[in-house]
Coordinates of C-alpha atoms in Angstrom, one line a residue:
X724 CA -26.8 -5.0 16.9
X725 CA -30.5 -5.1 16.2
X726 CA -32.6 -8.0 14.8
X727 CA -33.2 -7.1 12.0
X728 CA -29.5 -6.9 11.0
X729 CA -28.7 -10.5 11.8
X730 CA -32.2 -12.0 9.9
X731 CA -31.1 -10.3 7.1
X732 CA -27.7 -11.9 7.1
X733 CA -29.2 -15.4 7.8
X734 CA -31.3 -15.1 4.9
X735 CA -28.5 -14.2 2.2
X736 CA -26.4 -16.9 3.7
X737 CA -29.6 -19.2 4.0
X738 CA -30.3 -18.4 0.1
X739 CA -26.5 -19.1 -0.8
X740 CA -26.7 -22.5 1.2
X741 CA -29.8 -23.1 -1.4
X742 CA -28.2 -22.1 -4.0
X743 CA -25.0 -24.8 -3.1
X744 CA -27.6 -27.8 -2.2
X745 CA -28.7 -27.3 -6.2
X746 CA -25.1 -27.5 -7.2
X747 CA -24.9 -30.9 -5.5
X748 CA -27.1 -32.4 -8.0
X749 CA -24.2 -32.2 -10.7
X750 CA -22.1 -34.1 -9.2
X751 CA -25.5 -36.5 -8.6
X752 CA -26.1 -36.8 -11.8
X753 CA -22.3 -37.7 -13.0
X754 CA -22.3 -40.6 -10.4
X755 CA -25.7 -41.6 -11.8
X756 CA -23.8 -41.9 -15.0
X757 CA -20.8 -43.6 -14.2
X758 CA -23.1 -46.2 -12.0
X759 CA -21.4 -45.2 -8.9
X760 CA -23.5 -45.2 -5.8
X761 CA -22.4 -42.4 -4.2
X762 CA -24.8 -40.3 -6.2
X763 CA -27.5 -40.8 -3.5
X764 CA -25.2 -39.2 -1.3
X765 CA -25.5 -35.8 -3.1
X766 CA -28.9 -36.7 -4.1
X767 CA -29.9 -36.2 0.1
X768 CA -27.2 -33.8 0.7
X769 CA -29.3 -31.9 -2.0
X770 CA -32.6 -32.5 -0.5
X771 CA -31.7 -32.3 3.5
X772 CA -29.8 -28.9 2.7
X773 CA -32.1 -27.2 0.7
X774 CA -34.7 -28.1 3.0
X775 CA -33.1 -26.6 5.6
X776 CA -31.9 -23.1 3.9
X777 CA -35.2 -22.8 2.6
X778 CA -37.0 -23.2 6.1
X779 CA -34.4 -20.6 7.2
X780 CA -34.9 -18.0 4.2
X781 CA -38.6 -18.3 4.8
X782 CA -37.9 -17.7 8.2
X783 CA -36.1 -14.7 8.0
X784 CA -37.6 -12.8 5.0
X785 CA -39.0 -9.5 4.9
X786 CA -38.0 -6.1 4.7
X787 CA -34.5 -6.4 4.0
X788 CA -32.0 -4.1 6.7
X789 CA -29.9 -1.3 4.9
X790 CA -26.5 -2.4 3.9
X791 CA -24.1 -1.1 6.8
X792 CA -20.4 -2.0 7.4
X793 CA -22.2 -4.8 10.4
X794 CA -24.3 -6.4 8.1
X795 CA -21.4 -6.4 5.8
X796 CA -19.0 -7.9 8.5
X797 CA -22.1 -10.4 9.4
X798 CA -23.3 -11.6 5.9
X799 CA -19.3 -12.2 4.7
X800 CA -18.2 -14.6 7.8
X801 CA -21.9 -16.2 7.5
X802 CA -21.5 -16.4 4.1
X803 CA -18.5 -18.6 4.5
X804 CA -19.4 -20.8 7.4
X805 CA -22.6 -21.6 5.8
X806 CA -20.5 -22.4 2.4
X807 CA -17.9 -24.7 4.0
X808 CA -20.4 -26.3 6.6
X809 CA -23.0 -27.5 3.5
X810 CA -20.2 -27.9 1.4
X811 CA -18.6 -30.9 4.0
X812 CA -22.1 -32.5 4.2
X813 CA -21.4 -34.6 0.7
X814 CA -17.7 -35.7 2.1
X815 CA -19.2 -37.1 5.3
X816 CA -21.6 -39.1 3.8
X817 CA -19.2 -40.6 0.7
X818 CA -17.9 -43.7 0.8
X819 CA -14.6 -42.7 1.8
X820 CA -15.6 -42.9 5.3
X821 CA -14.0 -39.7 6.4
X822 CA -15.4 -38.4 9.9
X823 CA -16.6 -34.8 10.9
X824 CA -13.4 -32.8 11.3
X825 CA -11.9 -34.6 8.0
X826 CA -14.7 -33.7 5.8
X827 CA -15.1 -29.8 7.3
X828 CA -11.7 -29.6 6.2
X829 CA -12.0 -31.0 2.7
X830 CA -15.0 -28.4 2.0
X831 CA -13.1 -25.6 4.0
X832 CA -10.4 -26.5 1.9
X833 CA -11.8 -26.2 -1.6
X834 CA -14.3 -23.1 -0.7
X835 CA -11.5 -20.8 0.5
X836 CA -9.5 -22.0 -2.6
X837 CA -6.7 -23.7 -0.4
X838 CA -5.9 -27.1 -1.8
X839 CA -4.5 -28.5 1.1
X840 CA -6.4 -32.0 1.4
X841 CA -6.5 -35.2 4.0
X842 CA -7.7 -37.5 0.8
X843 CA -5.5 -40.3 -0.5
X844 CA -6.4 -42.2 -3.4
X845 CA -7.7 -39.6 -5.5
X846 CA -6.8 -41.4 -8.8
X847 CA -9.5 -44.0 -8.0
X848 CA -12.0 -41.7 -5.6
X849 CA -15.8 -41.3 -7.1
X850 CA -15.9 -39.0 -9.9
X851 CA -18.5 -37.2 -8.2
X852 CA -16.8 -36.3 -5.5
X853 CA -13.8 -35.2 -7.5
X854 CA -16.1 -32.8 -9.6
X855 CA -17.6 -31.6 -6.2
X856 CA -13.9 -30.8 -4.6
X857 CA -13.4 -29.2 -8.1
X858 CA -16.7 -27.2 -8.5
X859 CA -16.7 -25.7 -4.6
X860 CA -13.1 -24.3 -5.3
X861 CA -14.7 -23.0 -8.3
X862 CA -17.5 -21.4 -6.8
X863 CA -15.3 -20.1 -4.2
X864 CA -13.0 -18.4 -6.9
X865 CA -16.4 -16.5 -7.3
X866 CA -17.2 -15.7 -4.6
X867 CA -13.4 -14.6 -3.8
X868 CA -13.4 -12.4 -6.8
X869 CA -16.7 -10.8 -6.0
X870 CA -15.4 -10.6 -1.9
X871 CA -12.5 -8.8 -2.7
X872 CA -14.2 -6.0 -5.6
X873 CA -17.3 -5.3 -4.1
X874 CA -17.7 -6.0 -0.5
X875 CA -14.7 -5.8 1.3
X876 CA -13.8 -2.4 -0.4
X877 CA -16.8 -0.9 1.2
X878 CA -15.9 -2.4 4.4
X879 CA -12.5 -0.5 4.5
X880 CA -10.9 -4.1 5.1
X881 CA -9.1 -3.5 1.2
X882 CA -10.1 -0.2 1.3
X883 CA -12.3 1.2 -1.9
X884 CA -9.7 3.2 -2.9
X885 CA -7.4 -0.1 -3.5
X886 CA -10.7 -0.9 -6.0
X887 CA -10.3 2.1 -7.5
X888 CA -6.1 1.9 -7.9
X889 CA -6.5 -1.6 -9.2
X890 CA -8.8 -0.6 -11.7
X891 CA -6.8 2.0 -13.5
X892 CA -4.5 5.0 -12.9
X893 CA -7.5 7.5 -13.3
X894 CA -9.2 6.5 -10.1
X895 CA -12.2 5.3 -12.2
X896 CA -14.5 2.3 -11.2
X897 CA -14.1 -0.6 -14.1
X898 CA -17.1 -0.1 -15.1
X899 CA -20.7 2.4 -14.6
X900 CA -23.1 0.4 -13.8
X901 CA -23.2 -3.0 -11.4
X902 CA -24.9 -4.7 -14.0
X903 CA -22.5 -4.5 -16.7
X904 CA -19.2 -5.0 -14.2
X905 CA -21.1 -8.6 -12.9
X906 CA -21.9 -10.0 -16.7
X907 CA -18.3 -8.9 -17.8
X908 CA -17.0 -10.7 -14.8
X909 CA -19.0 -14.1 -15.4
X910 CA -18.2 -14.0 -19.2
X911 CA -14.4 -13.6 -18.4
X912 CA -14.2 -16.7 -15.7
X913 CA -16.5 -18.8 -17.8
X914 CA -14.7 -18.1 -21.1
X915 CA -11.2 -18.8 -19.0
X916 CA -12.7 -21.8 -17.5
X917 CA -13.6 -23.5 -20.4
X918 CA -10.3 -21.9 -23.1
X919 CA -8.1 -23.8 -19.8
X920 CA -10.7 -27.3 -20.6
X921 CA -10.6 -27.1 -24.2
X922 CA -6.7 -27.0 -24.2
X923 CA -5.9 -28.9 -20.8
X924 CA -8.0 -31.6 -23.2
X925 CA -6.4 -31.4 -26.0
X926 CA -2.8 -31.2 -24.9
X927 CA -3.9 -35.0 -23.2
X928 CA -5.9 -34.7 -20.2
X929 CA -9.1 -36.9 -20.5
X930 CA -12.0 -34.7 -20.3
X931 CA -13.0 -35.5 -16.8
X932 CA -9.4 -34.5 -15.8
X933 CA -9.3 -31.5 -17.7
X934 CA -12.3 -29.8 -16.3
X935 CA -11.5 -30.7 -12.9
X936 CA -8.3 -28.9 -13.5
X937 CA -9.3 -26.1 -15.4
X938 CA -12.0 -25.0 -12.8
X939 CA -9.5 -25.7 -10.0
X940 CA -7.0 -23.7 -11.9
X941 CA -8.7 -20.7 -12.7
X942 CA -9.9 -20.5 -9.3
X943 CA -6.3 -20.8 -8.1
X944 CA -7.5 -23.6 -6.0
X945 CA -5.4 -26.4 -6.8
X946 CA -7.6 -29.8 -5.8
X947 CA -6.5 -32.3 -7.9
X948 CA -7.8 -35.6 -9.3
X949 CA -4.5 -37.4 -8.8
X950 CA -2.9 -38.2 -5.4
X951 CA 0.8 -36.9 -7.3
X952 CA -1.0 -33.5 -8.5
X953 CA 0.2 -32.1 -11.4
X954 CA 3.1 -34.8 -11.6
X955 CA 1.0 -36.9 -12.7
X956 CA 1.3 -35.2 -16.3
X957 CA 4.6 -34.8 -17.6
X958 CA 4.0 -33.1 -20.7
X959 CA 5.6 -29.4 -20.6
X960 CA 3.4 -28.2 -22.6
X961 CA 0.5 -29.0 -20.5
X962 CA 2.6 -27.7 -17.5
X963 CA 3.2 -24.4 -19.5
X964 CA -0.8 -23.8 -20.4
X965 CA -1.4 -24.5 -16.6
X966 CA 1.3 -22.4 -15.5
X967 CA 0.0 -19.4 -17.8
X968 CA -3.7 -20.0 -16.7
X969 CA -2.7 -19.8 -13.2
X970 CA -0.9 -16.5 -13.9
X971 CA -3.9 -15.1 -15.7
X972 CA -5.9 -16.0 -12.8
X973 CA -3.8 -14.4 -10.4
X974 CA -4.3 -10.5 -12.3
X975 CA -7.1 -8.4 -11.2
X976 CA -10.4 -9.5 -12.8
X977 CA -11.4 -5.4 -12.9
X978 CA -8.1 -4.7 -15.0
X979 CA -8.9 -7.8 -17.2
X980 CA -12.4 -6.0 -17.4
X981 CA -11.4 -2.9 -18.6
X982 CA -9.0 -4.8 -21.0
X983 CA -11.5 -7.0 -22.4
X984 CA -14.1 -5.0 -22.9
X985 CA -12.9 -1.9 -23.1
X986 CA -9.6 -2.3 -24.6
X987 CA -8.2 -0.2 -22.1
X988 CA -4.0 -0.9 -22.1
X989 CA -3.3 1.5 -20.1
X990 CA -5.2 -0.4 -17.5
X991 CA -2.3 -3.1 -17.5
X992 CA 0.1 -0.6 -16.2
X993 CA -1.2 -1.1 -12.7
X994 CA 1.5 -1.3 -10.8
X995 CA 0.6 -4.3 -8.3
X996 CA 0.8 -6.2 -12.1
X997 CA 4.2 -4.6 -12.3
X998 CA 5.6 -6.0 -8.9
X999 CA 3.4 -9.4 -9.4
X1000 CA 5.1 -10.1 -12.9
X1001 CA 8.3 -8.9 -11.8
X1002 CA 8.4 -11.6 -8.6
X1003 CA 7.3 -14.5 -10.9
X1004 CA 10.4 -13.7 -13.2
X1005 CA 12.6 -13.5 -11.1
X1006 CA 11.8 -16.1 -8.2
X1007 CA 11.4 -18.6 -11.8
X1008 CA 15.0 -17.4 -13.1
X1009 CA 16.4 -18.0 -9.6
X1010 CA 15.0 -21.5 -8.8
X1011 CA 15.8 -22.6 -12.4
X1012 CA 19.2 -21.3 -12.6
X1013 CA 19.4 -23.2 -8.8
X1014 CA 18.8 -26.9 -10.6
X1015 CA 20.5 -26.0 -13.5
X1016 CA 23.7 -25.2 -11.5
X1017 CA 22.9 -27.9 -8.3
X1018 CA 21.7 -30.9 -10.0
X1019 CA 22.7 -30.5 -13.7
X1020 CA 18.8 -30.6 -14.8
X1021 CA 18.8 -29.2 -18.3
X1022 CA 17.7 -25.2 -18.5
X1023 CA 14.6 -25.5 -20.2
X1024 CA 13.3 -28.3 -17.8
X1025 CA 14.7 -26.4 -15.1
X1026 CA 12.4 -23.7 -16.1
X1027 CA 9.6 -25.2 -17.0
X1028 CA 9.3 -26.7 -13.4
X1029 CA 10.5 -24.3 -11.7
X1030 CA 7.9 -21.5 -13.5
X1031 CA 5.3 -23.7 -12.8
X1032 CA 5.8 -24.2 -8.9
X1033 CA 6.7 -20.3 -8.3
X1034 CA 3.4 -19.2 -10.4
X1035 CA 1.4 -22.0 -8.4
X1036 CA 3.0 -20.9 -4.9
X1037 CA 3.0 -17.2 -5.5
X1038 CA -0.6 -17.3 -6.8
X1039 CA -1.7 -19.5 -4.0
X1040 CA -3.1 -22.3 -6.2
X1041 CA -0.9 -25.1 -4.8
X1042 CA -0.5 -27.1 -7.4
X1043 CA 3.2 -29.0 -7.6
X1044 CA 4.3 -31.0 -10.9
X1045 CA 7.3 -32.5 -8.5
X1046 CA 8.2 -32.6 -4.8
X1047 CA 10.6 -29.3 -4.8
X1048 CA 11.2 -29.4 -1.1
X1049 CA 14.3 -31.7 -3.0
X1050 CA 15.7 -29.7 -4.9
X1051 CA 18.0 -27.5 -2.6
X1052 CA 18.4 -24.8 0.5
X1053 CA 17.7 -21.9 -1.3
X1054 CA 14.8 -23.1 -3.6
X1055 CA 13.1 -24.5 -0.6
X1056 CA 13.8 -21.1 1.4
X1057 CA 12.5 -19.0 -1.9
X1058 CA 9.3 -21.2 -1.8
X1059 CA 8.7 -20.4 1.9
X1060 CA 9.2 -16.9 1.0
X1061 CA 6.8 -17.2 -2.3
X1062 CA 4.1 -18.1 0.4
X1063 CA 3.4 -15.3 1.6
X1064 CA 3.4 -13.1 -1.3
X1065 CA 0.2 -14.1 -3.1
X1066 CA -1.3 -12.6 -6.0
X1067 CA -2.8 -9.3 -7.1
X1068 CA -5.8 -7.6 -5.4
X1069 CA -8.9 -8.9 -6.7
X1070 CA -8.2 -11.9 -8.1
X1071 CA -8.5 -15.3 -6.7
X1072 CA -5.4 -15.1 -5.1
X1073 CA -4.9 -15.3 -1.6
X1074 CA -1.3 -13.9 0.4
X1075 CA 0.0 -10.4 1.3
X1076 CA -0.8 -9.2 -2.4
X1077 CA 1.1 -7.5 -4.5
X1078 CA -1.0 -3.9 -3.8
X1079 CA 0.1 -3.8 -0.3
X1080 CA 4.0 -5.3 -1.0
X1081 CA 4.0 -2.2 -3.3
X1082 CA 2.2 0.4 -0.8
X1083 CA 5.0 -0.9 1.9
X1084 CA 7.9 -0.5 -0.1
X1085 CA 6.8 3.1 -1.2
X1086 CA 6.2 3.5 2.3
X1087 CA 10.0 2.6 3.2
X1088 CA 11.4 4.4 0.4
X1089 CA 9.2 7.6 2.0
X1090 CA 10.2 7.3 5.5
X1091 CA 14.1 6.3 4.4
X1092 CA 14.1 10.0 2.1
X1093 CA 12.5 11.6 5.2
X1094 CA 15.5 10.4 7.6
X1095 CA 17.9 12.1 5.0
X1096 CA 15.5 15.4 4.5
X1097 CA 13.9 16.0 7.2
X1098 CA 11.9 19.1 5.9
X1099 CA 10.4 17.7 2.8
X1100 CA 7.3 16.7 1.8
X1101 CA 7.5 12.7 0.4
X1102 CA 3.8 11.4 -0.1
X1103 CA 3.5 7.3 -0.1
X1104 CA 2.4 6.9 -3.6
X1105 CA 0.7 4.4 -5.3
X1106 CA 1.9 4.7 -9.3
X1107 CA 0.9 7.9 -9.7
X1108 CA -1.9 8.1 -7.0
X1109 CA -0.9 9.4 -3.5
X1110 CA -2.1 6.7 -0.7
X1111 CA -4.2 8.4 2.0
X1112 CA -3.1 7.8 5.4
X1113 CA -6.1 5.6 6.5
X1114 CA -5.3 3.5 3.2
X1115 CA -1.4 3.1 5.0
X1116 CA -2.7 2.3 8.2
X1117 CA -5.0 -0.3 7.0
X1118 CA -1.8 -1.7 5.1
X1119 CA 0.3 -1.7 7.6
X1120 CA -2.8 -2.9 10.6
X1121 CA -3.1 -6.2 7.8
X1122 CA 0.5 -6.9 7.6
X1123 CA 0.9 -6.9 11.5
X1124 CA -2.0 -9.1 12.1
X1125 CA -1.3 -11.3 9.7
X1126 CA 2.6 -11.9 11.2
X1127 CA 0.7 -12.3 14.2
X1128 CA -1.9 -14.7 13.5
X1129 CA 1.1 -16.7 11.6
X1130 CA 3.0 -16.8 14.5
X1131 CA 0.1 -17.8 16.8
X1132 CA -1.0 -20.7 14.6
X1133 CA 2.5 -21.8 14.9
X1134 CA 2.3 -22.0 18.1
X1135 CA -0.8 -23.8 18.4
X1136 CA -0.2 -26.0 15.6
X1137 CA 2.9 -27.2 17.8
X1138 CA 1.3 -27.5 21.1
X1139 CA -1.0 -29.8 19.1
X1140 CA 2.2 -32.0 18.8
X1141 CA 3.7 -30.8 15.3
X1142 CA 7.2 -30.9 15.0
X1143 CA 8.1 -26.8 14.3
X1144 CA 8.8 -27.4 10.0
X1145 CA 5.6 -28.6 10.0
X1146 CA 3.8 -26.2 12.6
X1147 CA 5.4 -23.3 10.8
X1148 CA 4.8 -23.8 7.3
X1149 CA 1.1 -24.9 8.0
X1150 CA 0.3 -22.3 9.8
X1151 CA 1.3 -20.1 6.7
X1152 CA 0.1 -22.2 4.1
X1153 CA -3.5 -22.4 5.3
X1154 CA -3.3 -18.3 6.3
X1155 CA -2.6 -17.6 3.0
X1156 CA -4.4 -20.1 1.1
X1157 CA -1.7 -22.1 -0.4
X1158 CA -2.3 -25.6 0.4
X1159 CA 0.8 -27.1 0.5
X1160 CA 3.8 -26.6 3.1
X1161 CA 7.4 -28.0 3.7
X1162 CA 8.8 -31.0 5.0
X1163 CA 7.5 -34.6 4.8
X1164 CA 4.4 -34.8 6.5
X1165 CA 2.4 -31.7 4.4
X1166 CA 4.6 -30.8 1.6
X1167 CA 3.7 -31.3 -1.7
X1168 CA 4.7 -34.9 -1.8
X1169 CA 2.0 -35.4 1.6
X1170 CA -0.9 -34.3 2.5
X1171 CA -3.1 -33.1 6.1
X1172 CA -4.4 -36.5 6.6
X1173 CA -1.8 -37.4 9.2
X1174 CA -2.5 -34.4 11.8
X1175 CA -4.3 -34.6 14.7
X1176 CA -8.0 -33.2 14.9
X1177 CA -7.2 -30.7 16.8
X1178 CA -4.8 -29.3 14.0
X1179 CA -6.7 -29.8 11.6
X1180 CA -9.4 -27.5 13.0
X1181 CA -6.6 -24.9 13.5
X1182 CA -5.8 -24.7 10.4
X1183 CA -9.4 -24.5 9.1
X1184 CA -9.9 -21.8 11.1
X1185 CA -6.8 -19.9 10.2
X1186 CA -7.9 -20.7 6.5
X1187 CA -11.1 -18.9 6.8
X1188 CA -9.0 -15.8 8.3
X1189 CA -6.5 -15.8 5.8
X1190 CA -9.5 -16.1 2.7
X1191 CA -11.3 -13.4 4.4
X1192 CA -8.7 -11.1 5.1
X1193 CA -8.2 -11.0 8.6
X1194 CA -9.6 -8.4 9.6
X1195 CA -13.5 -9.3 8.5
X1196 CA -13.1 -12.4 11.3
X1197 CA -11.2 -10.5 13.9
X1198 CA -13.7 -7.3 13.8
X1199 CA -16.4 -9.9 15.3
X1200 CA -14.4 -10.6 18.4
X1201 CA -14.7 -6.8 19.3
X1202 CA -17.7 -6.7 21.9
X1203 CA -18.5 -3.0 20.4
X1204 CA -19.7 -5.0 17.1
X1205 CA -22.5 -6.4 18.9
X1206 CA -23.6 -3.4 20.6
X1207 CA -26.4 -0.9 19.7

C-alpha cells in the first residue's frame, strides 16, 4: 500500500476527529448552564482534540489518492477508531472517575450505536455527559446510515447491488445525484429526530429527557438517562411512540427517500420490509400471548411490553421498559433469537439484517427444489430480482464469519472468567450491536460495569466488528492488503 493511500485516510479521519472536538462544545455549553463543572472537561477535550486532528490534517493534506476499495477499507476502520478514541476522551476526564478501558467503552458504546454501558447512576450523572452519550450515538446513527448506503456497497462488503434492491424493485439508485440523496437523508433524520422530541415531550418526558431519548432512539442506540431505561416511564403511550420510532428507524433510509420525496409506494414493497415487519408481528404476538397465558398480565399490557422489547431487540436499539429475562423460557429463548436478527439494510440497525435472512431462505427454498428436480433451472431470487452468485457468496461468507466470530468471543469472553450465560449472550449482543444480554450480571436489569478489563476490551472489539460488518475489520488482517 503506497503512502499516499494511508495520508489520505488519516486526513478524512483527522478531519472527522475535528469535526467531533466541535461537537464537544454542546455538551460544554449545557454544563455551563446548569452550573455543573464538568463543562471544563469538554471545554479541553474540545481544545486538546482539535488541536491534535488539526496538526494531523495539515499534516497529511495534499493531492488527495483516488478512491480504491484499500482506501475504502482504510478510511472506514480509521474512521471508527478515531470516532470512539476522541469520543472516550470527555468520559475519562468527568467526574465519574471512570478509568481508560471504562470510558473506551462508553464512547465505543454509543458510536457503534450499542447501548451496552458500565455507568450507574445515570438519573443523577452531569447533564452534559448524558447529552454527549446521547449525541455520539446520534452521530454514529449517521455515520451508520451513510456506512451502509454509500461506502460499504462499493466495497462489495453489502454488495451495491443490495443498495440497489433496497432501493426499489427496478434496480434504480434512490436518487440521481449525490447531492440531492445526502440533503433528503439529513432532512429525514433531523425531522424524525425532532417529531420523536416534540412528542416524547409532550406525552411527559422533561425536555432534557426527551431529546436524549429521541436522538438515542432514532439512532437505534438506546443510551439512556435513567439507570432503569425505559422503565423508568410507565406511560404506554410513550412506550408505543418509542416503540414506533424505533421501528421507523429500523426501515431503509433510501426506501424512506424515495417515499418521502418521491412518493414512490411501490418502494415499500421491498421485501427485507416484508420479512422485517413480518418478524416484529409475530415475535410481539408470541411474547405477548406468553405473559398473557404464563403470568395472567392483561393482553393489551402484555403487548404493549412485549412490542416494545421485540422492536428494541430486533432493531438493535436496546432499550428495555422491564427486566424480561422474567418473564419465562420461551420469551427469554425468542429474545436470544431476536438478537441476531437486526434490522433492515441501511438503516441504523445493526444484526444479520433482514436482506440477507431473505437472500438465505430463497437460497434454501432453491437448493431444496433442486434436490427434488434435479434438471431445473431455480435462480436465488431477491423479490423479483435474481441474486448474482458473488451477491450469495458474500451472504453466505457474512453469515459464516459472523457464527464464527460469535463463537470465538464466547470463548474468550469465558476464559476471561465469565460464567457461559453471560459469555454467550455478550458476545452476541456487542457483535450485533444490541446492548443488552441475558442473565443477571448484563441483562437488561445490569449493566457491563462488573466485567473484568480484559472483557470489556473484547467486547469493544467485537462491537467495532459487528458495526462494521465484519468483513471491513477482518479484510485488514490479510497481509496481501498491505502489499503493493
Amino acid at each position: 500500500m503506497n503512502g499516499q493511500t494511508i495520508r489520505s485516510a488519516v486526513f478524512i479521519a483527522s478531519m472527522a476527529g475535528l469535526y467531533l472536538s466541535a461537537a464537544m462544545l454542546i455538551p460544554a455549553g449545557l454544563d455551563f448552564y446548569f452550573g455543573n463543572p464538568d463543562w471544563q472537561v469538554f471545554a479541553i477535550s474540545a481544545f486538546v482534540v482539535g488541536s491534535i486532528c488539526l496538526a494531523s490534517a495539515a499534516a497529511n493534506r495534499g493531492v488527495m489518492a483516488p478512491f480504491s476499495k484499500r482506501l475504502g477499507f482504510l478510511v472506514v476502520n480509521l474512521l471508527w477508531l478515531t470516532l470512539s478514541i476522541t469520543g472516550a476522551i470527555p468520559f475519562y476526564l468527568s467526574s465519574l472517575g471512570l478509568d481508560m478501558a471504562d470510558a473506551l467503552f462508553e464512547s465505543v458504546s454509543a458510536v457503534t450505536t450499542t447501548g451496552a454501558t458500565v455507568i450507574s447512576g445515570l438519573d443523577n450523572a452531569p447533564p452534559g455527559l448524558l447529552l454527549w452519550r446521547s449525541l455520539l450515538q446520534w452521530m454514529g446513527g449517521i455515520g451508520i446510515v451513510a456506512l451502509g448506503l454509500l461506502v460499504l456497497p462499493f466495497l462489495k462488503v453489502g454488495g451495491f447491488s443490495v443498495f440497489r434492491m433496497e432501493s426499489s424493485d427496478t434496480a434504480e439508485k434512490p436518487l440521481a445525484r449525490f447531492a440531492a440523496f445526502i440533503q433528503a437523508f439529513f432532512a429525514i433524520y433531523i425531522g424524525l429526530t425532532v417529531a420523536c422530541t416534540v412528542l416524547y415531550s409532550l406525552l411527559g418526558m422533561s425536555q432534557l429527557d426527551a431529546l436524549n431519548h429521541a436522538m438515542t432512539t432514532i439512532a437505534t442506540g438506546g443510551f439512556s438517562t435513567h439507570d432503569a431505561s425505559f422503565g423508568a416511564f410507565q406511560s404506554p403511550a410513550l412506550i408505543w411512540t418509542a416503540t414506533f420510532f424505533m421501528a421507523v428507524a429500523g426501515l431503509p433510509f433510501s426506501v424512506m427517500i424515495l417515499f418521502a420525496v418521491r412518493g414512490r409506494l411501490d418502494a415499500l414493497r421491498d421485501p427485507q420490509i416484508l420479512a422485517y415487519a413480518g418478524i416484529l408481528l409475530v415475535l410481539s404476538i408470541t411474547i405477548a400471548l406468553s405473559l398473557r397465558l404464563g403470568q395472567g398480565e392483561g393482553f393489551g399490557m402484555a403487548l404493549t411490553h412485549a412490542a416494545f422489547n421485540v422492536v428494541s431487540i430486533v432493531t438493535t436499539t436496546g432499550f428495555a421498559s422491564s427486566d424480561y429475562t422474567l418473564w419465562g423460557p420461551l420469551p427469554v429463548a425468542l429474545f436470544f433469537m431476536a438478537t441476531f436478527l437486526g434490522g433492515c439494510s441501511g438503516s441504523t440497525a445493526g444484526g444479520i439484517k433482514a436482506y440477507r435472512l431473505v437472500i438465505i431462505a430463497s437460497s434454501i427454498r432453491s437448493g431444496l427444489l433442486r434436490l427434488i428436480y434435479p434438471n431445473s433451472v431455480r435462480p436465488v431470487r431477491y423479490g423479483n430480482i435474481v441474486v448474482e452468485p458473488d451477491m450469495q457468496r458474500t451472504v453466505f461468507l457474512f453469515v459464516c464469519a459472523y457464527f464464527g466470530v460469535w463463537a470465538l468471543g464466547s470463548v474468550a469472553l469465558a476464559a476471561t472468567g465469565l460464567d457461559i450465560e453471560t459469555a454467550i449472550s455478550g458476545s452476541i449482543t456487542a457483535l450485533a450491536n444490541v446492548g443488552p444480554g441475558i442473565g443477571p450480571v448484563i441483562g437488561p436489569a445490569g449493566n457491563f460495569a462488573s466485567l473484568g478489563d480484559p472483557a470489556k476490551m473484547i467486547l469493544v472489539f467485537l462491537m467495532l466488528l459487528g458495526r462494521l460488518e465484519i468483513l471491513a475489520v477482518l479484510v485488514l488482517l490479510v497481509p496481501g492488503f498491505w502489499l503493493d
